[in-house]
PDB file of C-alpha atoms in Angstrom:
ATOM      1  CA  PRO Y  18       0.000   0.000   0.000  1.00 51.00           C
ATOM      2  CA  ASN Y  19       1.086   3.557  -0.641  1.00 46.00           C
ATOM      3  CA  PRO Y  20       2.270   5.434   2.434  1.00 46.00           C
ATOM      4  CA  LYS Y  21      -0.062   8.105   3.785  1.00 43.00           C
ATOM      5  CA  PRO Y  22       1.007  11.497   2.352  1.00 40.00           C
ATOM      6  CA  GLN Y  23       2.289  13.952   4.893  1.00 40.00           C
ATOM      7  CA  THR Y  24       0.542  17.291   5.282  1.00 37.00           C
ATOM      8  CA  PRO Y  25       2.848  20.044   3.996  1.00 36.00           C
ATOM      9  CA  ASN Y  26       3.873  23.026   6.024  1.00 37.00           C
ATOM     10  CA  PRO Y  27       1.284  25.632   4.871  1.00 34.00           C
ATOM     11  CA  GLU Y  28       3.839  28.464   4.813  1.00 38.00           C
ATOM     12  CA  LYS Y  29       6.583  26.753   2.808  1.00 35.00           C
ATOM     13  CA  PHE Y  30       6.251  24.826  -0.391  1.00 32.00           C
ATOM     14  CA  CYS Y  31       8.744  22.948  -2.543  1.00 31.00           C
ATOM     15  CA  PHE Y  32       9.187  24.332  -6.019  1.00 32.00           C
ATOM     16  CA  ASN Y  33      11.975  23.399  -8.361  1.00 33.00           C
ATOM     17  CA  ARG Y  34      14.205  22.352  -5.457  1.00 30.00           C
ATOM     18  CA  LYS Y  35      13.698  25.688  -3.706  1.00 36.00           C
ATOM     19  CA  ARG Y  36      11.472  26.891  -0.904  1.00 37.00           C
ATOM     20  CA  VAL Y  37       8.641  29.297  -1.589  1.00 39.00           C
ATOM     21  CA  LYS Y  38       7.457  31.209   1.444  1.00 43.00           C
ATOM     22  CA  ILE Y  39       4.241  33.187   1.338  1.00 40.00           C
ATOM     23  CA  LYS Y  40       4.978  36.221   3.460  1.00 44.00           C
ATOM     24  CA  GLY Y  41       2.127  37.263   5.709  1.00 47.00           C
ATOM     25  CA  ALA Y  42      -0.291  34.629   4.432  1.00 46.00           C
ATOM     26  CA  HIS Y  43      -2.493  32.839   6.963  1.00 46.00           C
ATOM     27  CA  PRO Y  44      -2.243  29.034   6.753  1.00 36.00           C
ATOM     28  CA  SER Y  45      -6.021  28.700   6.409  1.00 36.00           C
ATOM     29  CA  LYS Y  46      -5.869  30.655   3.151  1.00 39.00           C
ATOM     30  CA  ILE Y  47      -3.326  28.425   1.485  1.00 37.00           C
ATOM     31  CA  ALA Y  48      -4.570  25.396  -0.465  1.00 32.00           C
ATOM     32  CA  LYS Y  49      -2.953  22.006  -0.219  1.00 32.00           C
ATOM     33  CA  ILE Y  50      -0.179  21.584  -2.752  1.00 32.00           C
ATOM     34  CA  SER Y  51      -0.085  18.552  -5.017  1.00 29.00           C
ATOM     35  CA  THR Y  52       2.814  16.558  -6.363  1.00 29.00           C
ATOM     36  CA  ILE Y  53       5.491  18.194  -8.478  1.00 33.00           C
ATOM     37  CA  PHE Y  54       6.191  16.338 -11.698  1.00 30.00           C
ATOM     38  CA  THR Y  55       9.181  16.818 -13.955  1.00 28.00           C
ATOM     39  CA  MET Y  56       8.784  16.436 -17.709  1.00 29.00           C
ATOM     40  CA  SER Y  57      11.318  17.558 -20.320  1.00 30.00           C
ATOM     41  CA  GLY Y  58      13.204  19.529 -17.702  1.00 34.00           C
ATOM     42  CA  LYS Y  59      10.176  21.632 -16.669  1.00 36.00           C
ATOM     43  CA  SER Y  60       8.398  21.530 -13.310  1.00 39.00           C
ATOM     44  CA  LEU Y  61       4.615  21.253 -13.419  1.00 36.00           C
ATOM     45  CA  VAL Y  62       2.822  22.366 -10.267  1.00 44.00           C
ATOM     46  CA  ASP Y  63      -0.853  22.170  -9.424  1.00 41.00           C
ATOM     47  CA  PHE Y  64      -2.388  25.456 -10.526  1.00 56.00           C
ATOM     48  CA  GLY Y  65      -4.279  25.467  -7.238  1.00 69.00           C
ATOM     49  CA  LEU Y  66      -1.144  26.834  -5.569  1.00 79.00           C
ATOM     50  CA  LYS Y  67      -1.013  29.862  -7.832  1.00 80.00           C
ATOM     51  CA  SER Y  68      -4.728  30.433  -7.363  1.00 84.00           C
ATOM     52  CA  SER Y  69      -4.354  30.202  -3.591  1.00 87.00           C
ATOM     53  CA  LEU Y  70      -1.510  32.694  -3.626  1.00 88.00           C
ATOM     54  CA  ARG Y  71      -3.626  35.085  -5.657  1.00 90.00           C
ATOM     55  CA  LYS Y  72      -6.678  34.807  -3.411  1.00 93.00           C
ATOM     56  CA  SER Y  73      -4.667  35.254  -0.226  1.00 94.00           C
ATOM     57  CA  LEU Y  74      -2.759  38.302  -1.465  1.00 96.00           C
ATOM     58  CA  ILE Y  75      -5.853  39.974  -2.921  1.00 96.00           C
ATOM     59  CA  ALA Y  76      -7.711  39.453   0.353  1.00 96.00           C
ATOM     60  CA  GLN Y  77      -4.832  41.015   2.261  1.00 96.00           C
ATOM     61  CA  ARG Y  78      -4.774  43.980  -0.106  1.00 97.00           C
ATOM     62  CA  LYS Y  79      -8.528  44.520   0.139  1.00 96.00           C
ATOM     63  CA  SER Y  80      -8.275  44.511   3.924  1.00 97.00           C
ATOM     64  CA  LEU Y  81      -6.135  47.659   3.965  1.00 97.00           C
ATOM     65  CA  THR Y  82      -7.792  50.461   5.902  1.00 97.00           C
ATOM     66  CA  PRO Y  83      -8.142  53.860   4.205  1.00 97.00           C
ATOM     67  CA  GLU Y  84      -5.426  55.170   6.531  1.00 98.00           C
ATOM     68  CA  ALA Y  85      -3.031  52.357   5.686  1.00 98.00           C
ATOM     69  CA  PHE Y  86      -3.769  52.686   1.957  1.00 98.00           C
ATOM     70  CA  SER Y  87      -3.016  56.419   2.069  1.00 98.00           C
ATOM     71  CA  SER Y  88       0.155  56.035   4.132  1.00 98.00           C
ATOM     72  CA  LEU Y  89       1.586  53.280   1.929  1.00 98.00           C
ATOM     73  CA  ASN Y  90       0.808  55.087  -1.300  1.00 98.00           C
ATOM     74  CA  VAL Y  91       2.460  58.316  -0.180  1.00 98.00           C
ATOM     75  CA  LYS Y  92       5.699  56.343   0.092  1.00 98.00           C
ATOM     76  CA  ILE Y  93       5.097  54.456  -3.144  1.00 98.00           C
ATOM     77  CA  THR Y  94       4.472  57.729  -4.980  1.00 98.00           C
ATOM     78  CA  GLU Y  95       7.746  59.156  -3.691  1.00 98.00           C
ATOM     79  CA  HIS Y  96       9.781  56.158  -4.861  1.00 98.00           C
ATOM     80  CA  LEU Y  97       7.965  55.828  -8.185  1.00 98.00           C
ATOM     81  CA  TYR Y  98       8.422  59.509  -8.943  1.00 98.00           C
ATOM     82  CA  GLY Y  99      12.126  59.305  -8.159  1.00 98.00           C
ATOM     83  CA  LEU Y 100      12.572  56.356 -10.494  1.00 98.00           C
ATOM     84  CA  LEU Y 101      10.525  57.650 -13.406  1.00 98.00           C
ATOM     85  CA  SER Y 102      11.745  61.245 -13.302  1.00 97.00           C
ATOM     86  CA  SER Y 103      15.316  59.950 -13.400  1.00 97.00           C
ATOM     87  CA  GLU Y 104      14.537  57.615 -16.318  1.00 96.00           C
ATOM     88  CA  LEU Y 105      12.700  60.311 -18.252  1.00 96.00           C
ATOM     89  CA  LYS Y 106      15.576  62.766 -17.851  1.00 95.00           C
ATOM     90  CA  GLY Y 107      18.362  60.276 -18.461  1.00 95.00           C
ATOM     91  CA  LYS Y 108      16.917  58.310 -21.357  1.00 96.00           C
ATOM     92  CA  GLY Y 109      14.583  60.760 -23.011  1.00 93.00           C
ATOM     93  CA  TYR Y 110      11.438  58.674 -22.724  1.00 96.00           C
ATOM     94  CA  LYS Y 111       8.426  60.469 -24.209  1.00 95.00           C
ATOM     95  CA  SER Y 112       5.450  58.196 -23.505  1.00 97.00           C
ATOM     96  CA  LEU Y 113       4.180  56.527 -20.339  1.00 97.00           C
ATOM     97  CA  GLY Y 114       1.390  54.004 -20.013  1.00 96.00           C
ATOM     98  CA  SER Y 115      -0.213  53.074 -16.707  1.00 95.00           C
ATOM     99  CA  TYR Y 116      -3.306  51.641 -15.061  1.00 94.00           C
ATOM    100  CA  LEU Y 117      -5.839  53.311 -12.795  1.00 94.00           C
ATOM    101  CA  SER Y 118      -6.082  51.695  -9.376  1.00 94.00           C
ATOM    102  CA  ILE Y 119      -9.027  49.551  -8.295  1.00 92.00           C
ATOM    103  CA  SER Y 120      -9.675  47.520  -5.132  1.00 92.00           C
ATOM    104  CA  ASN Y 121      -6.794  49.029  -3.115  1.00 96.00           C
ATOM    105  CA  GLU Y 122      -4.141  48.407  -5.771  1.00 96.00           C
ATOM    106  CA  ALA Y 123      -0.997  50.490  -5.357  1.00 98.00           C
ATOM    107  CA  ASP Y 124      -2.012  53.830  -6.866  1.00 97.00           C
ATOM    108  CA  PRO Y 125       0.168  55.512  -9.528  1.00 97.00           C
ATOM    109  CA  LEU Y 126      -2.120  58.508 -10.163  1.00 97.00           C
ATOM    110  CA  ALA Y 127      -0.428  61.081  -7.893  1.00 97.00           C
ATOM    111  CA  CYS Y 128       2.918  60.245  -9.476  1.00 98.00           C
ATOM    112  CA  LEU Y 129       1.496  60.553 -12.984  1.00 97.00           C
ATOM    113  CA  ARG Y 130       0.135  64.001 -12.161  1.00 97.00           C
ATOM    114  CA  ALA Y 131       3.483  65.137 -10.779  1.00 98.00           C
ATOM    115  CA  LEU Y 132       5.369  63.800 -13.803  1.00 98.00           C
ATOM    116  CA  LYS Y 133       2.965  65.441 -16.243  1.00 96.00           C
ATOM    117  CA  SER Y 134       3.406  68.716 -14.389  1.00 96.00           C
ATOM    118  CA  GLU Y 135       7.213  68.536 -14.548  1.00 96.00           C
ATOM    119  CA  PHE Y 136       7.516  67.036 -18.030  1.00 96.00           C
ATOM    120  CA  GLY Y 137       4.958  68.964 -20.030  1.00 91.00           C
ATOM    121  CA  SER Y 138       5.697  67.118 -23.265  1.00 94.00           C
ATOM    122  CA  LEU Y 139       5.256  63.695 -21.671  1.00 97.00           C
ATOM    123  CA  ARG Y 140       2.348  61.819 -23.210  1.00 96.00           C
ATOM    124  CA  THR Y 141       0.396  59.723 -20.696  1.00 97.00           C
ATOM    125  CA  TYR Y 142      -1.831  56.761 -21.486  1.00 95.00           C
ATOM    126  CA  THR Y 143      -4.038  54.432 -19.505  1.00 93.00           C
ATOM    127  CA  VAL Y 144      -5.182  50.904 -20.193  1.00 91.00           C
ATOM    128  CA  THR Y 145      -8.594  49.671 -21.242  1.00 88.00           C
ATOM    129  CA  VAL Y 146      -9.956  46.228 -22.081  1.00 85.00           C
ATOM    130  CA  THR Y 147     -11.099  46.270 -25.716  1.00 82.00           C
ATOM    131  CA  ASP Y 148     -12.152  42.637 -26.141  1.00 81.00           C
ATOM    132  CA  PRO Y 149     -12.855  40.541 -23.023  1.00 80.00           C
ATOM    133  CA  SER Y 150     -13.514  37.393 -25.060  1.00 80.00           C
ATOM    134  CA  SER Y 151      -9.969  37.373 -26.444  1.00 81.00           C
ATOM    135  CA  LYS Y 152      -8.511  39.111 -23.368  1.00 82.00           C
ATOM    136  CA  GLU Y 153      -7.303  42.025 -25.469  1.00 83.00           C
ATOM    137  CA  MET Y 154      -6.356  45.397 -24.027  1.00 90.00           C
ATOM    138  CA  ASN Y 155      -4.978  48.644 -25.399  1.00 89.00           C
ATOM    139  CA  PHE Y 156      -3.866  52.070 -24.197  1.00 92.00           C
ATOM    140  CA  PHE Y 157      -5.455  55.448 -24.917  1.00 91.00           C
ATOM    141  CA  GLU Y 158      -4.171  58.926 -24.125  1.00 93.00           C
ATOM    142  CA  PHE Y 159      -5.545  60.705 -21.069  1.00 94.00           C
ATOM    143  CA  SER Y 160      -4.756  63.542 -18.679  1.00 94.00           C
ATOM    144  CA  PRO Y 161      -3.968  62.384 -15.119  1.00 95.00           C
ATOM    145  CA  SER Y 162      -5.359  65.669 -13.757  1.00 94.00           C
ATOM    146  CA  ASP Y 163      -8.735  65.278 -15.488  1.00 92.00           C
ATOM    147  CA  LEU Y 164     -10.583  61.966 -15.250  1.00 92.00           C
ATOM    148  CA  SER Y 165     -13.981  63.371 -16.139  1.00 88.00           C
ATOM    149  CA  GLY Y 166     -14.074  61.521 -19.466  1.00 87.00           C
ATOM    150  CA  ILE Y 167     -13.130  58.165 -17.971  1.00 89.00           C
ATOM    151  CA  ARG Y 168     -15.645  55.766 -16.486  1.00 83.00           C
ATOM    152  CA  ARG Y 169     -15.414  52.588 -14.467  1.00 81.00           C
ATOM    153  CA  SER Y 170     -16.527  49.473 -16.297  1.00 69.00           C
ATOM    154  CA  ALA Y 171     -16.785  45.764 -15.590  1.00 62.00           C
ATOM    155  CA  PHE Y 172     -13.226  45.324 -16.831  1.00 62.00           C
ATOM    156  CA  GLY Y 173     -11.527  48.358 -15.276  1.00 71.00           C
ATOM    157  CA  TYR Y 174     -11.751  51.769 -16.934  1.00 82.00           C
ATOM    158  CA  SER Y 175     -12.677  53.058 -20.366  1.00 77.00           C
ATOM    159  CA  SER Y 176     -13.143  56.362 -22.135  1.00 82.00           C
ATOM    160  CA  GLU Y 177     -16.627  57.810 -22.612  1.00 74.00           C
ATOM    161  CA  LYS Y 178     -15.495  59.151 -25.982  1.00 75.00           C
ATOM    162  CA  LYS Y 179     -14.145  57.394 -29.032  1.00 75.00           C
ATOM    163  CA  VAL Y 180     -10.375  57.256 -28.741  1.00 81.00           C
ATOM    164  CA  ASP Y 181      -7.401  56.189 -30.787  1.00 85.00           C
ATOM    165  CA  PHE Y 182      -5.351  53.395 -29.276  1.00 89.00           C
ATOM    166  CA  PHE Y 183      -1.603  53.741 -28.923  1.00 90.00           C
ATOM    167  CA  ASN Y 184       0.706  50.925 -27.896  1.00 89.00           C
ATOM    168  CA  ASP Y 185       4.172  52.104 -28.912  1.00 91.00           C
ATOM    169  CA  LEU Y 186       5.056  53.121 -25.359  1.00 96.00           C
ATOM    170  CA  ASP Y 187       8.445  53.773 -23.773  1.00 96.00           C
ATOM    171  CA  VAL Y 188       7.463  52.996 -20.172  1.00 97.00           C
ATOM    172  CA  VAL Y 189       4.555  51.003 -18.755  1.00 97.00           C
ATOM    173  CA  VAL Y 190       3.519  50.777 -15.097  1.00 97.00           C
ATOM    174  CA  VAL Y 191       1.610  47.593 -14.265  1.00 96.00           C
ATOM    175  CA  PRO Y 192      -0.334  46.396 -11.206  1.00 95.00           C
ATOM    176  CA  MET Y 193       0.775  43.285  -9.354  1.00 94.00           C
ATOM    177  CA  VAL Y 194      -0.935  40.802  -7.080  1.00 95.00           C
ATOM    178  CA  GLY Y 195       2.431  39.290  -6.174  1.00 94.00           C
ATOM    179  CA  PHE Y 196       6.035  39.303  -7.347  1.00 95.00           C
ATOM    180  CA  ASP Y 197       9.420  37.726  -6.719  1.00 93.00           C
ATOM    181  CA  ARG Y 198      13.001  38.989  -6.798  1.00 93.00           C
ATOM    182  CA  ARG Y 199      13.366  38.136 -10.481  1.00 92.00           C
ATOM    183  CA  GLY Y 200      10.561  40.478 -11.470  1.00 94.00           C
ATOM    184  CA  ARG Y 201       8.133  37.670 -12.099  1.00 92.00           C
ATOM    185  CA  ARG Y 202       4.610  38.989 -11.795  1.00 92.00           C
ATOM    186  CA  LEU Y 203       1.475  37.365 -10.394  1.00 90.00           C
ATOM    187  CA  GLY Y 204      -1.566  39.123 -11.849  1.00 87.00           C
ATOM    188  CA  PHE Y 205      -5.318  38.697 -11.586  1.00 83.00           C
ATOM    189  CA  GLY Y 206      -5.205  35.601 -13.772  1.00 78.00           C
ATOM    190  CA  GLY Y 207      -6.705  36.965 -16.977  1.00 80.00           C
ATOM    191  CA  GLY Y 208      -3.399  37.253 -18.805  1.00 81.00           C
ATOM    192  CA  TYR Y 209      -4.214  40.668 -20.315  1.00 86.00           C
ATOM    193  CA  PHE Y 210      -0.844  42.265 -19.651  1.00 89.00           C
ATOM    194  CA  ASP Y 211       1.012  39.058 -20.583  1.00 86.00           C
ATOM    195  CA  ARG Y 212      -0.686  38.998 -23.970  1.00 87.00           C
ATOM    196  CA  TRP Y 213      -0.127  42.698 -24.501  1.00 88.00           C
ATOM    197  CA  PHE Y 214       3.583  42.524 -23.643  1.00 89.00           C
ATOM    198  CA  SER Y 215       3.933  39.553 -25.987  1.00 86.00           C
ATOM    199  CA  GLY Y 216       2.272  41.428 -28.844  1.00 88.00           C
ATOM    200  CA  PRO Y 217       1.555  45.158 -29.166  1.00 87.00           C
ATOM    201  CA  GLY Y 218       3.760  46.030 -26.187  1.00 86.00           C
ATOM    202  CA  LYS Y 219       6.763  43.895 -27.028  1.00 90.00           C
ATOM    203  CA  ASN Y 220       8.956  46.966 -27.659  1.00 91.00           C
ATOM    204  CA  VAL Y 221       8.310  48.687 -24.315  1.00 95.00           C
ATOM    205  CA  ARG Y 222      11.670  49.867 -23.028  1.00 94.00           C
ATOM    206  CA  LEU Y 223      10.923  49.828 -19.287  1.00 97.00           C
ATOM    207  CA  ARG Y 224       8.379  47.683 -17.434  1.00 96.00           C
ATOM    208  CA  VAL Y 225       7.624  48.894 -13.916  1.00 98.00           C
ATOM    209  CA  GLY Y 226       5.633  46.823 -11.418  1.00 97.00           C
ATOM    210  CA  LEU Y 227       3.813  48.554  -8.555  1.00 98.00           C
ATOM    211  CA  ALA Y 228       3.041  46.648  -5.357  1.00 98.00           C
ATOM    212  CA  TYR Y 229       3.091  46.562  -1.575  1.00 98.00           C
ATOM    213  CA  GLU Y 230       5.797  44.808   0.399  1.00 98.00           C
ATOM    214  CA  PHE Y 231       3.378  42.179   1.685  1.00 97.00           C
ATOM    215  CA  GLN Y 232       2.947  41.083  -1.931  1.00 96.00           C
ATOM    216  CA  ARG Y 233       6.610  40.131  -2.191  1.00 96.00           C
ATOM    217  CA  LEU Y 234       7.290  36.377  -2.333  1.00 92.00           C
ATOM    218  CA  GLN Y 235      10.439  35.206  -0.591  1.00 84.00           C
ATOM    219  CA  ASP Y 236      11.446  32.895  -3.415  1.00 75.00           C
ATOM    220  CA  ALA Y 237      10.599  31.989  -6.994  1.00 76.00           C
ATOM    221  CA  LEU Y 238       7.021  32.532  -8.097  1.00 78.00           C
ATOM    222  CA  PRO Y 239       5.468  29.115  -8.761  1.00 67.00           C
ATOM    223  CA  ILE Y 240       4.242  28.097 -12.206  1.00 59.00           C
ATOM    224  CA  PHE Y 241       5.945  30.843 -14.164  1.00 62.00           C
ATOM    225  CA  GLY Y 242       4.950  29.673 -17.631  1.00 63.00           C
ATOM    226  CA  GLU Y 243       6.313  30.412 -21.045  1.00 62.00           C
ATOM    227  CA  PHE Y 244       3.620  33.024 -21.723  1.00 69.00           C
ATOM    228  CA  ASP Y 245       4.011  34.899 -18.424  1.00 82.00           C
ATOM    229  CA  GLN Y 246       5.782  38.242 -18.687  1.00 88.00           C
ATOM    230  CA  ASP Y 247       8.046  39.723 -16.028  1.00 92.00           C
ATOM    231  CA  VAL Y 248       8.970  43.332 -15.213  1.00 95.00           C
ATOM    232  CA  ASP Y 249      12.299  45.149 -15.104  1.00 96.00           C
ATOM    233  CA  VAL Y 250      11.828  46.841 -11.755  1.00 98.00           C
ATOM    234  CA  VAL Y 251       9.374  46.783  -8.846  1.00 98.00           C
ATOM    235  CA  VAL Y 252       8.428  49.770  -6.698  1.00 98.00           C
ATOM    236  CA  THR Y 253       6.964  49.330  -3.209  1.00 98.00           C
ATOM    237  CA  GLU Y 254       6.669  51.535  -0.139  1.00 98.00           C
ATOM    238  CA  ASN Y 255      10.180  50.381   0.812  1.00 98.00           C
ATOM    239  CA  GLY Y 256      11.921  51.525  -2.347  1.00 98.00           C
ATOM    240  CA  VAL Y 257      12.932  50.597  -5.883  1.00 98.00           C
ATOM    241  CA  PHE Y 258      14.036  47.029  -6.619  1.00 97.00           C
ATOM    242  CA  TRP Y 259      15.553  46.060  -9.945  1.00 97.00           C
ATOM    243  CA  ALA Y 260      14.823  42.490 -10.971  1.00 95.00           C
ATOM    244  CA  GLU Y 261      17.568  39.910 -10.627  1.00 92.00           C
ATOM    245  CA  LYS Y 262      18.131  38.456 -14.074  1.00 79.00           C
TER     246      LYS Y 262
END
């Protein structure tokens, strides 16, 4: 008879001969991990682990009080502004794409307003879902200081007017549910940004992830597939962290 499987430690999981620790996650929120198989040199892990990570981190983010959200984002804005203003000056970037925060995501808006004020010629764009069935998204130009023409929709934000889409961006700021030291990004699971970076956004010169420190994973993000896209640098309330490549 097969031996009875041992219950894994809910805070540490084996992945590719390393340990993955979910920082700040309560054991009750972490699903049981299944067996790791190796085929053709690649590790295949039960997708339930990635889903459990996502649910736990989103729940923690949603639980932020208004005071905590404000305090954390003041620091994030400071670090993000320092990074982007330096990159814009040093490398002559002319276009910046970003998202608009929902559900307590790290908020880039104050930084975008400050950058637009300092760099008057900077063109700013925000993301919108253009085809949910094919998980397609695009960017359209907007003014960070005037959101009157932008409305909330079932898939984020969209313009109330007909707009031209523009995807030839120098810098893009993306939301993150979780991340690791290599810049690997855990998103909401729809794959919108992954598809965009693989297609229309493949020539973006700088990918910036925005997150909170509690979203940082202590080791490699599990199930980082061939279609997943990473970022070049991550900004949190603690500072700017360039990905280890």
